[in-house]
Coordinates of C-alpha atoms in Angstrom, one line a residue:
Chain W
X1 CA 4.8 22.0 20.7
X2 CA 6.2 21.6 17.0
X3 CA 9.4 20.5 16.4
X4 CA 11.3 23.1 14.2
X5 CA 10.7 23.0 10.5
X6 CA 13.5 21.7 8.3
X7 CA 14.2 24.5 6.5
X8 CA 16.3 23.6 4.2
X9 CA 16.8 24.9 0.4
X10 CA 15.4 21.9 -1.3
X11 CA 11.7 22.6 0.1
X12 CA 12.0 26.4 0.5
X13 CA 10.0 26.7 -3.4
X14 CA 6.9 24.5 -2.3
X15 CA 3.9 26.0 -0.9
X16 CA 4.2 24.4 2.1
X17 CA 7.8 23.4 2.9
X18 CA 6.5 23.0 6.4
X19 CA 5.0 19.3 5.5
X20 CA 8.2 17.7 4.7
X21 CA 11.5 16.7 6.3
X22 CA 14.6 15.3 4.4
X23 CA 16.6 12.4 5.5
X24 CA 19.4 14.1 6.8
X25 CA 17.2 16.4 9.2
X26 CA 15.4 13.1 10.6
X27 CA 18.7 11.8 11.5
X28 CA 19.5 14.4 13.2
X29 CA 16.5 15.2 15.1
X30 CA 15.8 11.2 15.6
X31 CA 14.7 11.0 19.9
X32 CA 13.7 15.0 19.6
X33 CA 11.4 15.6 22.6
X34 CA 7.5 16.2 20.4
X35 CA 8.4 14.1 17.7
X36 CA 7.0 10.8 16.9
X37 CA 8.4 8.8 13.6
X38 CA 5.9 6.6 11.9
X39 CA 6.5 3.9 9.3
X40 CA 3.1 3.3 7.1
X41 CA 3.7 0.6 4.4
X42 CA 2.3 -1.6 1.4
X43 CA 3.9 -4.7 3.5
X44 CA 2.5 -5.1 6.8
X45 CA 5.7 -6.9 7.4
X46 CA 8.0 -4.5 6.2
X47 CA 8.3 -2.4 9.5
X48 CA 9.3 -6.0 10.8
X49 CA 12.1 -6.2 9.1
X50 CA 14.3 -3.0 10.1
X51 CA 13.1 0.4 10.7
X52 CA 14.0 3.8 11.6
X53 CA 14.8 4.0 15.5
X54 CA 11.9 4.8 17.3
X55 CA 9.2 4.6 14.9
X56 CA 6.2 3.0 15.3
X57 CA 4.2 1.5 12.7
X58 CA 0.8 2.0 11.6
X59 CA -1.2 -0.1 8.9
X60 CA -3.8 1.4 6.4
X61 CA -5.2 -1.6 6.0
X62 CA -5.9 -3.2 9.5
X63 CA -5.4 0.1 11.5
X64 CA -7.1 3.1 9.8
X65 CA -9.9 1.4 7.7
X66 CA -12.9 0.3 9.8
X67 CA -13.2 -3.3 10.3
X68 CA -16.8 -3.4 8.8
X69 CA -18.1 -0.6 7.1
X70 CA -16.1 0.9 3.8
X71 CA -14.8 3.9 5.8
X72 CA -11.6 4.9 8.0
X73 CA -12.1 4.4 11.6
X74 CA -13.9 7.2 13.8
X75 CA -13.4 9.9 16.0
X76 CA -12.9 7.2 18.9
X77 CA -10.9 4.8 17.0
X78 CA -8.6 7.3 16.0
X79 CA -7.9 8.1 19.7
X80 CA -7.3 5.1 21.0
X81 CA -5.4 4.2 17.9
X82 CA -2.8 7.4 18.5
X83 CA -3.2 7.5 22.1
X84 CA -1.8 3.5 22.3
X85 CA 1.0 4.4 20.3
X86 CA 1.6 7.3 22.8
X87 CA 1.7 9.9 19.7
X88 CA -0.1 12.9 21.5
X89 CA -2.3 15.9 20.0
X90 CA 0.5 18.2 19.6
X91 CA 3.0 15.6 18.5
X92 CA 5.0 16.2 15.7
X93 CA 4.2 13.1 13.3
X94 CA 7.0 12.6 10.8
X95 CA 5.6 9.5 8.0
X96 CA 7.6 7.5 5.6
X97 CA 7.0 4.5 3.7
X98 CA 7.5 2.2 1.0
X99 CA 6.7 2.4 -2.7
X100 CA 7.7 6.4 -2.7
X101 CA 5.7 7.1 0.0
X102 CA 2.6 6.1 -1.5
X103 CA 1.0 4.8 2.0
X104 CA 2.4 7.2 4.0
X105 CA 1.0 10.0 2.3
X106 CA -2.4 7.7 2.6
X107 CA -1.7 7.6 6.5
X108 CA -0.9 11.5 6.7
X109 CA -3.9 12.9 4.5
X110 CA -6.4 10.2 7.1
X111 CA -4.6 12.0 10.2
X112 CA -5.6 14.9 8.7
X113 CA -9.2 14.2 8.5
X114 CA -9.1 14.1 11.7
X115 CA -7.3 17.7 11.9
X116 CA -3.8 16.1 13.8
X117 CA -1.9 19.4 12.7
X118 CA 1.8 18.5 12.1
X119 CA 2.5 16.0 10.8
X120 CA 5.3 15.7 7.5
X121 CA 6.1 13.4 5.0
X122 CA 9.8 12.0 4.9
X123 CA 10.9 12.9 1.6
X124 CA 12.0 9.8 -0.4
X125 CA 11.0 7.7 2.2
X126 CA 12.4 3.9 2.6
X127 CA 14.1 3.9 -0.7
X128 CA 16.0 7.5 -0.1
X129 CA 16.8 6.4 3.5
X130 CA 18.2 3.1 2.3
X131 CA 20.1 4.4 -0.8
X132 CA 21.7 6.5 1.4
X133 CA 22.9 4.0 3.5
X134 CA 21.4 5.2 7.0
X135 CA 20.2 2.2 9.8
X136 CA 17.4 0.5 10.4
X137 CA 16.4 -1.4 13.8
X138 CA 14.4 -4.3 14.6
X139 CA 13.8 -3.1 17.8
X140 CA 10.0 -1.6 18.5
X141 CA 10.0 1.0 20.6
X142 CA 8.5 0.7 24.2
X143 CA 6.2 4.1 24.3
X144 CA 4.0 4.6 27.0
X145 CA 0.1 5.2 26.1
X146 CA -1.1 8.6 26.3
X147 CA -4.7 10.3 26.1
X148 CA -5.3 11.5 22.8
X149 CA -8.2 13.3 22.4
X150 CA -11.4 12.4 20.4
X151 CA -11.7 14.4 17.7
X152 CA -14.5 13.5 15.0
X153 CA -13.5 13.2 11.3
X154 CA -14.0 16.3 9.2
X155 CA -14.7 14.6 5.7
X156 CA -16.0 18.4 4.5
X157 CA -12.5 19.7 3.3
X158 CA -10.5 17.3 1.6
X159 CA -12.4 14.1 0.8
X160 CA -14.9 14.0 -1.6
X161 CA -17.7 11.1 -2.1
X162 CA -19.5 9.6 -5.1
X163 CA -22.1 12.5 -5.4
X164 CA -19.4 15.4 -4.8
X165 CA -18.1 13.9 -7.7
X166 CA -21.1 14.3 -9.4
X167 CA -21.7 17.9 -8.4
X168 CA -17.9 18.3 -9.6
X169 CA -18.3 17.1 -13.1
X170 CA -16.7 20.5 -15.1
X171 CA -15.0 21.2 -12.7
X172 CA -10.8 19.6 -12.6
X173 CA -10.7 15.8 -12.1
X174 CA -7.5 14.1 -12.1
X175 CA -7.2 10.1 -12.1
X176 CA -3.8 9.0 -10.9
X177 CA -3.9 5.6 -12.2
X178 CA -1.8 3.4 -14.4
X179 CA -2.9 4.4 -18.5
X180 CA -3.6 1.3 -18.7
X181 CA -6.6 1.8 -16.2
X182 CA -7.6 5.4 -17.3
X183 CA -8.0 3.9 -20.9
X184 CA -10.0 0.8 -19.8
X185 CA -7.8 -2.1 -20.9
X186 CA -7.4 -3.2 -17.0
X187 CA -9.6 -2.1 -13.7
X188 CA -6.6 -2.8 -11.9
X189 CA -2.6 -1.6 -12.0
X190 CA -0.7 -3.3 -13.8
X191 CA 0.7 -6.6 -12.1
X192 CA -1.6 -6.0 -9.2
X193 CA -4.7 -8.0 -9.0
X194 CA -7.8 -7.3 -11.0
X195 CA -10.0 -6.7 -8.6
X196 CA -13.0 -4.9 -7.4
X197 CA -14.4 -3.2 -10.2
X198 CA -16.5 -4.2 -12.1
X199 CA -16.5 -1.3 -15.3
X200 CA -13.0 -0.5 -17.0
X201 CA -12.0 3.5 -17.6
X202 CA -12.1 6.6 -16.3
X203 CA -14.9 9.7 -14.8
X204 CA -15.5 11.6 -18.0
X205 CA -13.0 15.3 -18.2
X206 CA -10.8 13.8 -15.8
X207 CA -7.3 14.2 -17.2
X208 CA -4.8 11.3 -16.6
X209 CA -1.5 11.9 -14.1
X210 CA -0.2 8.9 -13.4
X211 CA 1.1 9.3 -9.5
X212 CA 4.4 8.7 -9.7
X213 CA 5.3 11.3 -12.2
X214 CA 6.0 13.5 -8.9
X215 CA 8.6 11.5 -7.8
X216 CA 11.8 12.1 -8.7
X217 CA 14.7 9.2 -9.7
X218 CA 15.8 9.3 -5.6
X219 CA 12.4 8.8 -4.4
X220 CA 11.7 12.5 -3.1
X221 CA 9.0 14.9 -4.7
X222 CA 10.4 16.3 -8.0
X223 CA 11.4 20.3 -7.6
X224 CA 8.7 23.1 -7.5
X225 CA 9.5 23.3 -11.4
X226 CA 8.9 20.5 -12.7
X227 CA 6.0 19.7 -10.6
X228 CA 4.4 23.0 -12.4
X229 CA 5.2 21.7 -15.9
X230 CA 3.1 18.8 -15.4
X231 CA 0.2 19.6 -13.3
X232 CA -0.3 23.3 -14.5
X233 CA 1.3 22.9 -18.1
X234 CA -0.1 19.1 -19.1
X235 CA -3.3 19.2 -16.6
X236 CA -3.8 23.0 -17.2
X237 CA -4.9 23.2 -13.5
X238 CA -4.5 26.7 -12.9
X239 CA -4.9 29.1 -9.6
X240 CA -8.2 28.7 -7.5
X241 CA -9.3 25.3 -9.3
X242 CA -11.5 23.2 -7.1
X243 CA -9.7 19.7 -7.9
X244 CA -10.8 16.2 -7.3
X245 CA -8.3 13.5 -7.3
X246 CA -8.3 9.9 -7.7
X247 CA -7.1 6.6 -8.3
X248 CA -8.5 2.9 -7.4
X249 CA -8.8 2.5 -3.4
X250 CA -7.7 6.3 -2.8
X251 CA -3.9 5.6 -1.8
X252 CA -2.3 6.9 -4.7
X253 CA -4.3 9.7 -5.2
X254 CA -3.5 10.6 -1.7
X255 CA -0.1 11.0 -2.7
X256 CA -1.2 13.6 -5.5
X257 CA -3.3 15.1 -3.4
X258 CA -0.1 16.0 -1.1
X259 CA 1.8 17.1 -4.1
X260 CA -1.5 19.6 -5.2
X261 CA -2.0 20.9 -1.7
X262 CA 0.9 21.0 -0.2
X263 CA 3.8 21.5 -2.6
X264 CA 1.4 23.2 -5.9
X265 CA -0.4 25.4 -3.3
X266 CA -3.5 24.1 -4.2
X267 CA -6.3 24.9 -1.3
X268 CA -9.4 23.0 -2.7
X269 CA -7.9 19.5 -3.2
X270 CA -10.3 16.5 -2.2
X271 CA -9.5 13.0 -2.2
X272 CA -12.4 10.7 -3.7
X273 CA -11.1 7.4 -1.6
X274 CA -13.7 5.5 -3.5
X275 CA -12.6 6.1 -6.4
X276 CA -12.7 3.4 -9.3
X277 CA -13.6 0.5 -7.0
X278 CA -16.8 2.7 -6.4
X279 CA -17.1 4.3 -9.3
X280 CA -16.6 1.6 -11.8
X281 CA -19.0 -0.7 -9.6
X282 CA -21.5 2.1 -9.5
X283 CA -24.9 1.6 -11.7
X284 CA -25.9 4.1 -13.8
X285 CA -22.5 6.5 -13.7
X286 CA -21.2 8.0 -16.9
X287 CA -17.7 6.3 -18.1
X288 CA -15.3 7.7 -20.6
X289 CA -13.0 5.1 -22.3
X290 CA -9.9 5.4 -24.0
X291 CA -6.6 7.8 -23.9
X292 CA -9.1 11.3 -24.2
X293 CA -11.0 12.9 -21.3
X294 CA -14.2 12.4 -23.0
X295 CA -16.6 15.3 -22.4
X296 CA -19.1 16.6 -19.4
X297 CA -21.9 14.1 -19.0
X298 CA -25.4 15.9 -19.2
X299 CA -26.5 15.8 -15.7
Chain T
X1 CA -11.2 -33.7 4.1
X2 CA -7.4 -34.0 6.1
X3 CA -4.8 -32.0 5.7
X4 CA -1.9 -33.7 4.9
X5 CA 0.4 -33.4 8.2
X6 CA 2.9 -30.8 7.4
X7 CA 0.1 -28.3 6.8
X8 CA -1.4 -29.2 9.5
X9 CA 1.1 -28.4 11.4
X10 CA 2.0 -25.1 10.0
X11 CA -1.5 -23.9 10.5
X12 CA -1.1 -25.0 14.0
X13 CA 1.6 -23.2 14.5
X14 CA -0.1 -20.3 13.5
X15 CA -3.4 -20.5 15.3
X16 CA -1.7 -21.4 19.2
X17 CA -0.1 -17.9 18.5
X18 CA -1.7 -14.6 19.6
X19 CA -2.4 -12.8 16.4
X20 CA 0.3 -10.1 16.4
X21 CA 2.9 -12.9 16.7
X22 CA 1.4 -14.8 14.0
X23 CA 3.0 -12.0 12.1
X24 CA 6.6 -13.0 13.7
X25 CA 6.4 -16.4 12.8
X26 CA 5.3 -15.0 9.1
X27 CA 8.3 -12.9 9.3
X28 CA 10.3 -16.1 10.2
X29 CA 9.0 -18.0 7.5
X30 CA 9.9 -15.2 5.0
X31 CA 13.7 -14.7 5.9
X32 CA 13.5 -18.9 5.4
X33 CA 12.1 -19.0 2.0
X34 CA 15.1 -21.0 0.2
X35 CA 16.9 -19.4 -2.8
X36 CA 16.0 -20.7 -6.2
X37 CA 17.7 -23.7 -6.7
X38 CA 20.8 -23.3 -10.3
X39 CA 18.3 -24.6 -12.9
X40 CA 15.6 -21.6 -12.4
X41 CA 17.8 -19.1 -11.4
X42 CA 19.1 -18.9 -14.9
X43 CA 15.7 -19.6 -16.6
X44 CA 13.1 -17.1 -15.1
X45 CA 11.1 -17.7 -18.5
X46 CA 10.3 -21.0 -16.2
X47 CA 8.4 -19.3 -13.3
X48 CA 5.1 -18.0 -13.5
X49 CA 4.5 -14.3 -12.0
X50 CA 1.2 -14.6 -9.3
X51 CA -0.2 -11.7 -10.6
X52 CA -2.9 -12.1 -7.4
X53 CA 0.1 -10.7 -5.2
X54 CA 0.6 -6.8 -5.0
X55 CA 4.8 -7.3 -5.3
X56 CA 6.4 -9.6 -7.7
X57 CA 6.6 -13.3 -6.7
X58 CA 7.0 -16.0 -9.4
X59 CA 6.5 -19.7 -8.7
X60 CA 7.5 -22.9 -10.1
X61 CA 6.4 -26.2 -9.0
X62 CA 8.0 -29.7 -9.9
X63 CA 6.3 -33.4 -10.2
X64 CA 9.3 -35.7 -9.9
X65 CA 8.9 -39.4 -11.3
X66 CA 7.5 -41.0 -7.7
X67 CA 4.9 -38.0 -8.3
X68 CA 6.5 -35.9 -5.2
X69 CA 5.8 -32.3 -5.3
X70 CA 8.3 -29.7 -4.9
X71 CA 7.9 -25.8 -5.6
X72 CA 10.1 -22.9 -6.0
X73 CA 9.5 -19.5 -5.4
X74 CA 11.2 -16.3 -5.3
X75 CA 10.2 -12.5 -3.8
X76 CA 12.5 -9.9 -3.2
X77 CA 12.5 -8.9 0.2
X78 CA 11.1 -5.7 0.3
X79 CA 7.8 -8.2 0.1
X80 CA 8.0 -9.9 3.1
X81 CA 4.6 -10.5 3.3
X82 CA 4.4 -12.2 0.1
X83 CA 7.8 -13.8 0.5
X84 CA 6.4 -15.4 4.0
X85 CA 3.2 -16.9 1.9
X86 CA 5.5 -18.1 -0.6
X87 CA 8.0 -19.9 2.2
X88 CA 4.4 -21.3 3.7
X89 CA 3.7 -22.9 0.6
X90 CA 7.3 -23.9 -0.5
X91 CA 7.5 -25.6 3.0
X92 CA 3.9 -26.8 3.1
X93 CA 4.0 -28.0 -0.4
X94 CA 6.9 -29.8 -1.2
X95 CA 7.2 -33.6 -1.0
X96 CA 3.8 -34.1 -1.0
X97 CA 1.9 -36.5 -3.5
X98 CA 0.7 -34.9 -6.2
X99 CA -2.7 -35.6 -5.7
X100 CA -2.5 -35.0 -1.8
X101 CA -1.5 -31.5 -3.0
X102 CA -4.7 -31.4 -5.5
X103 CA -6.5 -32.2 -2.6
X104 CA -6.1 -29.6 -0.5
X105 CA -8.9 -27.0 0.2
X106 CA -8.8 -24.0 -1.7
X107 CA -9.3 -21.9 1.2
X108 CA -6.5 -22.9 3.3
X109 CA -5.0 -19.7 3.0
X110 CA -7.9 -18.4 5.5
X111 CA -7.8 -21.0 7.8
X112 CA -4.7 -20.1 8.9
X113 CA -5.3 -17.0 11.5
X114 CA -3.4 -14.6 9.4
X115 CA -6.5 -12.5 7.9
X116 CA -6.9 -10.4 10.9
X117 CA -3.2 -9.6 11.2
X118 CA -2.7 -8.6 7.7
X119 CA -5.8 -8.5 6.3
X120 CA -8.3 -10.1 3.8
X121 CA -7.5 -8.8 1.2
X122 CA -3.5 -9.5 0.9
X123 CA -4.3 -13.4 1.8
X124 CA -5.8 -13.1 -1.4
X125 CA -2.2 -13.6 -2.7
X126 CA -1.6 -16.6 -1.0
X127 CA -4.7 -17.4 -2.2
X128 CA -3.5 -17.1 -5.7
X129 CA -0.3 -18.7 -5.0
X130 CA -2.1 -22.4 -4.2
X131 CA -4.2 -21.8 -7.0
X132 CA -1.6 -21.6 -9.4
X133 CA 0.5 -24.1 -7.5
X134 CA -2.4 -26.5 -8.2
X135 CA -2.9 -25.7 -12.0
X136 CA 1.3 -26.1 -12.5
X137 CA 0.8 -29.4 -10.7
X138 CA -2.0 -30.7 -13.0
X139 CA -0.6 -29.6 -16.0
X140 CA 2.7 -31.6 -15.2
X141 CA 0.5 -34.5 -14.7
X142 CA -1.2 -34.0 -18.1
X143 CA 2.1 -33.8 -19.9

């Protein structure tokens, strides 16, 4: 049973108004029967420190990737990871997040490879809910387990490995990153740590948009409008593109993949969650360097 | 190799803890992590940004004339993680000899229980953070 949509103006332009609530409407339908608030973060501390009433928290990092092999968890994971939480099959997930959202859009796009079909993005996330004054709580909620079901991953739609990226070359490739790290100066954003790449630059064609250009000054996705200017003006993406996106580890580009999809009306957007720290590792791939696209490697 | 006391301690402190309240007492350690003291709260060309840590966290660590250590740190608190390592260390660190502090293992940040609560890869920071703490330290000495 979904909770109702928020259906307010602000959204009503995107393709899919459906995948976002504003602050005000999760304030008001905070301890809704069917819905489950989740806080997904940078900090695994951060949840620790205050939160929105009621949610629980989830970690990218020690939660959804798999312990031991370079992959998010499975089918079973998933389960009991969801079921513990008591978030059932037909829950209404609501995400937020630190850092605009940037994990929580990593969280939502890994519950849906696993097909878990509402679940929303808080728009503006921690900063928007903070500006605006609203409380936090320290205390974590007490929710009983539940059986969530195992479902196995579906990688087929929206995430894309090293040799779909391959195939893909011609085709629209975005790279999310810092310019810094689409030009090659840095394998790494600036003031985070240089690490795990060992090649600096970009996939040949792909055009740089730097995340964050979707977010507007209060944290929230920037109007229908301007979202267009840049991705189908700048980028020149244009109706029934097949588009790759990516950044470093995935995260970022996960949050342009949830702009593409969800608010552009994109339907063939993948994620390429190895992105640079496979890719620049990789032997043998082409590399473009510098500020230009560079042009389609012979194959 | 012994760990001079005070880290010894912390790390016990740490390890008789099941791990998810390893992350409280991380938690307690970040909302502890002192303010900058007058001097370097004016002079932030002083402290020197660990660029191993994901959020912004500069450090600046003092050899007084008996050769006692003392560091400084500061995080905002949006980082609690990183502000909890820096507390560690600010805690751990300070008032130690200054070769007591050269002397500790490089890999005490692993030793301490926390990678499977918050992961290898954001120790790295604290990782970092002694690193640095050590090349402050033997630069002072040189001068």
């Amino acid at each position: 049973m979904s909770v109702e949509y928020d259906t307010s103006s602000r959204f009503a332009d995107y393709a899919h108004p459906e995948r976002l609530v504003s602050t005000e409407w999760l304030a008001e339908h905070l301890g809704t029967p069917g819905l489950v608030v989740v806080e997904s973060d940078e900090d695994v501390l951060l949840y620790e420190t205050g939160h929105i009433e009621g949610a629980v928290k989830i970690d990218w990092h020690t939660e959804l990737n798999d312990p031991v092999a370079r992959d998010y968890i499975d089918g079973a994971g998933f389960a009991a990871l969801l079921g513990g939480k008591g978030i059932s099959r037909d829950d209404t997930v609501v995400i937020y997040g630190d850092k605009n959202n940037w994990w929580a859009a990593y969280a939502l796009w890994v519950f849906r490879l696993f097909g878990h079909e509402d679940v929303r993005l808080l728009d503006g996330g921690r900063a928007k809910w903070e500006a605006e004054g609203r409380a936090y709580t320290t205390e974590v909620p007490a929710r009983e387990p539940v059986d969530y079901p195992i479902v196995e991953r579906d990688d087929s739609g929206i995430r894309a490995f090293r040799d779909d990226v391959f195939e893909h070359l011609g085709k629209p490739l975005i790279d999310v990153r810092s310019p810094e790290e689409y030009s090659g100066e840095r394998t790494s954003a600036p003031a985070y740590p240089e690490e795990g790449a060992l090649r600096a630059g970009h996939i040949p064609t792909a055009k740089s948009v730097p995340w964050a250009r979707a977010v507007a000054e209060d944290g929230g996705f920037k109007p229908l409008d301007e979202l267009d200017a840049i991705y189908r003006g700048e980028a020149g993406l244009v109706d029934g593109d097949e588009i790759v996106a990516y950044c470093r580890i995935g995260e970022r580009s996960s949050h342009t993949w949830f702009v593409l999809h969800y608010l552009l009306g994109f339907d063939n957007v993948r994620n390429y969650d190895g992105s640079w720290t496979e890719w620049g590792s990789a032997v043998r791939v082409p590399i473009a360097r510098g500020s230009e696209p560079g042009t389609v490697p012979a194959k | 190799m012994t760990l001079p006391d005070q880290l010894a301690e912390i790390r016990e402190d740490f390890l008789g803890l099941e791990v998810r309240d390893r992350l409280q007492l991380l938690l307690e350690f970040a909302n502890e992590l002192p303010e900058l003291p007058e001097r370097y709260r004016d002079h932030p060309d002083l402290l020197e940004r660990v660029e191993e840590c994901q959020s912004p966290v500069y450090i600046f660590v003092e050899v007084d004339d008996a050769s006692r250590v003392h560091m400084y740190a500061t995080a905002p608190k949006e980082a609690p993680t990183t502000r909890g390592f820096a507390s560690i260390l600010a805690q751990g660190l300070s008032g130690l000899d200054a070769q007591e502090l050269l002397a500790i293992p490089d890999d005490f940040p692993n030793t301490l229980g926390l990678t499977e609560a918050v992961s290898p890869l954001r120790i790295r920071g604290m990782t970092g953070m002694l690193a640095r703490a050590k090349r402050q330290v033997r630069a002072r000495l040189a001068a």
